[in-house]
Coordinates of C-alpha atoms and ligand atoms in Angstrom, one line a residue:
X1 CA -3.0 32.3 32.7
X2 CA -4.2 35.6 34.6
X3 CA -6.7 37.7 32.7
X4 CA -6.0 40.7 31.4
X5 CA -6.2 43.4 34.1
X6 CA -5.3 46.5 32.3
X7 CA -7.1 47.9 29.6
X8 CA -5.9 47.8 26.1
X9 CA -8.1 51.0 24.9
X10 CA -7.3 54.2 26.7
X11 CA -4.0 56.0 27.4
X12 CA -1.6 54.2 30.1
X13 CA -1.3 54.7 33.5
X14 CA 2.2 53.3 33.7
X15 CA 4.4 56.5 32.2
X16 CA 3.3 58.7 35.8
X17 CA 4.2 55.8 37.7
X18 CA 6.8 56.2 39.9
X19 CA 8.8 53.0 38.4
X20 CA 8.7 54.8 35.2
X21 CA 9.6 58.0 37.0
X22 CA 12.7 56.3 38.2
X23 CA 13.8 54.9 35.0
X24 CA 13.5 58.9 33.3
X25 CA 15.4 60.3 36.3
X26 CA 18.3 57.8 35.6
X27 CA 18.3 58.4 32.2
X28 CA 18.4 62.0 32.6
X29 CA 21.4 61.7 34.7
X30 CA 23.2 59.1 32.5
X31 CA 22.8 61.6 29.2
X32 CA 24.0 64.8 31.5
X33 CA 27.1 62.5 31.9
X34 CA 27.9 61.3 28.8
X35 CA 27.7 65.0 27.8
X36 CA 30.1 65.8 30.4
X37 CA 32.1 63.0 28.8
X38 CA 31.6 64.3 24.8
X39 CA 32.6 68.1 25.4
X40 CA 35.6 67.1 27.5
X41 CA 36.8 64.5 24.8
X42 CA 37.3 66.3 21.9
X43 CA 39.5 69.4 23.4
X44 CA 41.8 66.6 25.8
X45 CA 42.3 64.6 22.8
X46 CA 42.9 67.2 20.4
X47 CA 45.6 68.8 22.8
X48 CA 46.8 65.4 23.9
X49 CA 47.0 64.9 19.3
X50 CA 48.8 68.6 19.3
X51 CA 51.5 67.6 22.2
X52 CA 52.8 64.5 20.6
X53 CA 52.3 65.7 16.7
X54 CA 54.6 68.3 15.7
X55 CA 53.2 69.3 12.4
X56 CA 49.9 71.4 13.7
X57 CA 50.7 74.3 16.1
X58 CA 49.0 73.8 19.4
X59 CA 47.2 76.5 19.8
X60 CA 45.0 75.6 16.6
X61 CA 44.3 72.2 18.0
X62 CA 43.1 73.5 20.9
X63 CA 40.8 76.2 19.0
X64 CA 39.2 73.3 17.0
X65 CA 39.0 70.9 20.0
X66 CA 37.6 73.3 22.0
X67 CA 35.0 74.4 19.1
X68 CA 33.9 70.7 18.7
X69 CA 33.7 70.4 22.4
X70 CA 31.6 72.9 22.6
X71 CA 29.3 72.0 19.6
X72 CA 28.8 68.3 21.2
X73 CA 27.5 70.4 24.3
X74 CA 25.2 72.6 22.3
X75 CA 23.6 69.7 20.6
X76 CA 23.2 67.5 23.8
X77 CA 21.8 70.5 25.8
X78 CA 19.6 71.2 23.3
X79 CA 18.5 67.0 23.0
X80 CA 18.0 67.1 26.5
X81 CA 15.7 69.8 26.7
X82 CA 13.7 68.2 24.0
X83 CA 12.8 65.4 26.3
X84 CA 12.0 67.7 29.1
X85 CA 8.7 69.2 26.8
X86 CA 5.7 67.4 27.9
X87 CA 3.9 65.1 26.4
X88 CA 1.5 65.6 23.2
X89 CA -0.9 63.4 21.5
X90 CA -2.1 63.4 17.5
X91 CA -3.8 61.1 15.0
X92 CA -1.6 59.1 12.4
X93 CA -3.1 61.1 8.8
X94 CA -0.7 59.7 6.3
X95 CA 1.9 57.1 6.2
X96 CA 4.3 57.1 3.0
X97 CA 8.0 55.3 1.8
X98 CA 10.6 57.2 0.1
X99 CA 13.5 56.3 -2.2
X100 CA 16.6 57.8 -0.6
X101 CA 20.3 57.2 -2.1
X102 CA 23.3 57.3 -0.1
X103 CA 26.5 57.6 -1.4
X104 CA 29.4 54.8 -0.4
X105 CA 32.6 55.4 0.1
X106 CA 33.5 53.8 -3.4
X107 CA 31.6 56.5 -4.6
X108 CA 28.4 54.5 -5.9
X109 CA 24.9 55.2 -4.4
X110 CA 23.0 52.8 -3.0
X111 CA 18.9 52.9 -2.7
X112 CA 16.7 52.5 0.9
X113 CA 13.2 53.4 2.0
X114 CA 12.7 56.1 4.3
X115 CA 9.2 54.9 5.9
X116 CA 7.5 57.7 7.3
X117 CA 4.3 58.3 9.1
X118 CA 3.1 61.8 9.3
X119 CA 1.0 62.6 12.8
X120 CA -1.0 66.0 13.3
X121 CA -1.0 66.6 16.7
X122 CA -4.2 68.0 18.7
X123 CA -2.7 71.6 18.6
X124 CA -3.0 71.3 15.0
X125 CA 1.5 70.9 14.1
X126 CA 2.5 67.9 12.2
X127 CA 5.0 65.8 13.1
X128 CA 6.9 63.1 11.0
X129 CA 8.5 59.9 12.4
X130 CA 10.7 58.9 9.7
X131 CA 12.6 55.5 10.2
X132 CA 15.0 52.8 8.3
X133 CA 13.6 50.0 9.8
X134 CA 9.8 50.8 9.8
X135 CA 8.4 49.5 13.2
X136 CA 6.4 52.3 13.8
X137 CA 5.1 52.0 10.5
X138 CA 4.2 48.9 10.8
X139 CA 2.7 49.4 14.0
X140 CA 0.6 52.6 13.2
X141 CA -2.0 53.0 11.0
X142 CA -3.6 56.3 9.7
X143 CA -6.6 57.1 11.9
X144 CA -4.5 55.8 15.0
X145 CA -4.7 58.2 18.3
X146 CA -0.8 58.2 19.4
X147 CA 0.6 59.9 22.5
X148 CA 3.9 61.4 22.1
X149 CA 6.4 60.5 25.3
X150 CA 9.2 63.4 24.5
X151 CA 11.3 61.9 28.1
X152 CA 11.5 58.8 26.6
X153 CA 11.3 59.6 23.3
X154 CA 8.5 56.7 22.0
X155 CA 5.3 56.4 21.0
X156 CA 2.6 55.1 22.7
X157 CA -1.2 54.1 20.8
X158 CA -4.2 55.0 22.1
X159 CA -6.5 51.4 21.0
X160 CA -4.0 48.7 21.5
X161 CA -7.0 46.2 21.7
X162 CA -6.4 44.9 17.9
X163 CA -2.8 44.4 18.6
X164 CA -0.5 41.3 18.9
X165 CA 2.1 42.8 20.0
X166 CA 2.9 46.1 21.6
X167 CA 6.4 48.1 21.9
X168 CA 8.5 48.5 24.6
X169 CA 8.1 52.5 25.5
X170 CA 11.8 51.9 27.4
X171 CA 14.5 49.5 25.4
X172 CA 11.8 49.6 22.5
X173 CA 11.8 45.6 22.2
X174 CA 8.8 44.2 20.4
X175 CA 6.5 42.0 22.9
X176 CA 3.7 40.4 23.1
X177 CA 0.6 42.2 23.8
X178 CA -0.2 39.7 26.7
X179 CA 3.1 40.6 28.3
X180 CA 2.9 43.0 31.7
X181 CA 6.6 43.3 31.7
X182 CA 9.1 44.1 28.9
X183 CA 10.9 40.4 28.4
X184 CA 14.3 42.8 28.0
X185 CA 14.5 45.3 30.9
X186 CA 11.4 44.0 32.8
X187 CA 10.2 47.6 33.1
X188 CA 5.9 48.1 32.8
X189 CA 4.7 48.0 29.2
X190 CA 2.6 51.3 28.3
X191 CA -1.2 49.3 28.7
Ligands
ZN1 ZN1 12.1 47.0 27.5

């Protein structure tokens, strides 16, 4: 088996390189479209509803289709120039789980954990990355340097050497640490 080439303590190379460049500017363009997509949806299919319905006049479907159109465009601009912020890193200071109810549609409420893991970032903010699942809870522990990648919205640690397994920055599949490549989309792991 080769030996390890790339460091496993340090921040990675691999999110300036220009595979990784690639992969943002293709996601970039694929979220521009589906945004496209969203904020032409509602108002065609709302008008499309209003021609073949009779019971709501037309021009109040095509007030509310055109609203929601243009609320699905607000929110996507506004998630897409999230991811064009740069990058910031922090240190993990408190990890915590939270009972949370949800209400069913039978109109009982049902218990989860929130996991969240609180980071303070070097300009002195904190930020929380609250989950269902937990993986990055799992994966960070308080103390932990992490590097914030807002373009591809994932986390990256800055001593990996402890770890078994590292997270796909990309398609966020779990893989082993010895892996180069993610066994999912085959981009670079972030070591
Ligand atoms: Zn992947």
């Amino acid at each position: 088996m080769l030996e390890e080439k790339r460091p496993l303590v340090g921040w990675s190379d691999v999110p300036s390189s220009p595979e990784v460049a690639e992969v943002i500017k293709k996601m970039k363009r694929s979220s521009l479209r589906w945004t496209w997509v969203f904020t032409l949806l509602f108002p065609v299919g709302f008008v499309i509803a209003g021609l073949v319905s009779d019971e709501v006049p037309l021009n109040e479907v095509v007030m509310i289709g055109g609203g929601l159109g243009l609320l699905m465009l607000v929110i996507n601009l506004w998630r897409i120039s999230g991811t064009k912020k740069p990058a910031w890193d922090g240190v993990v200071i408190k990890k915590l789980e939270k009972k949370r109810w949800k209400n069913d549609k039978d109109g009982t409420s049902q218990s989860y954990t929130e996991y969240i893991v609180v980071i303070r970032t070097e300009a002195g903010k904190k930020k929380r990355i609250v989950e269902r699942q937990g993986d990055m809870y799992d994966y960070l522990d308080v103390g932990d340097r992490v590097r914030y990648h807002p373009a591809l919205e994932s986390y990256e640690k800055f001593d990996k050497s402890k770890d078994t397994y590292i997270y796909c920055n990309i398609c966020r599949l779990r893989n082993s640490i010895r892996n180069d490549r993610c066994e999912r989309c085959n981009h670079l792991l972030f070591k």
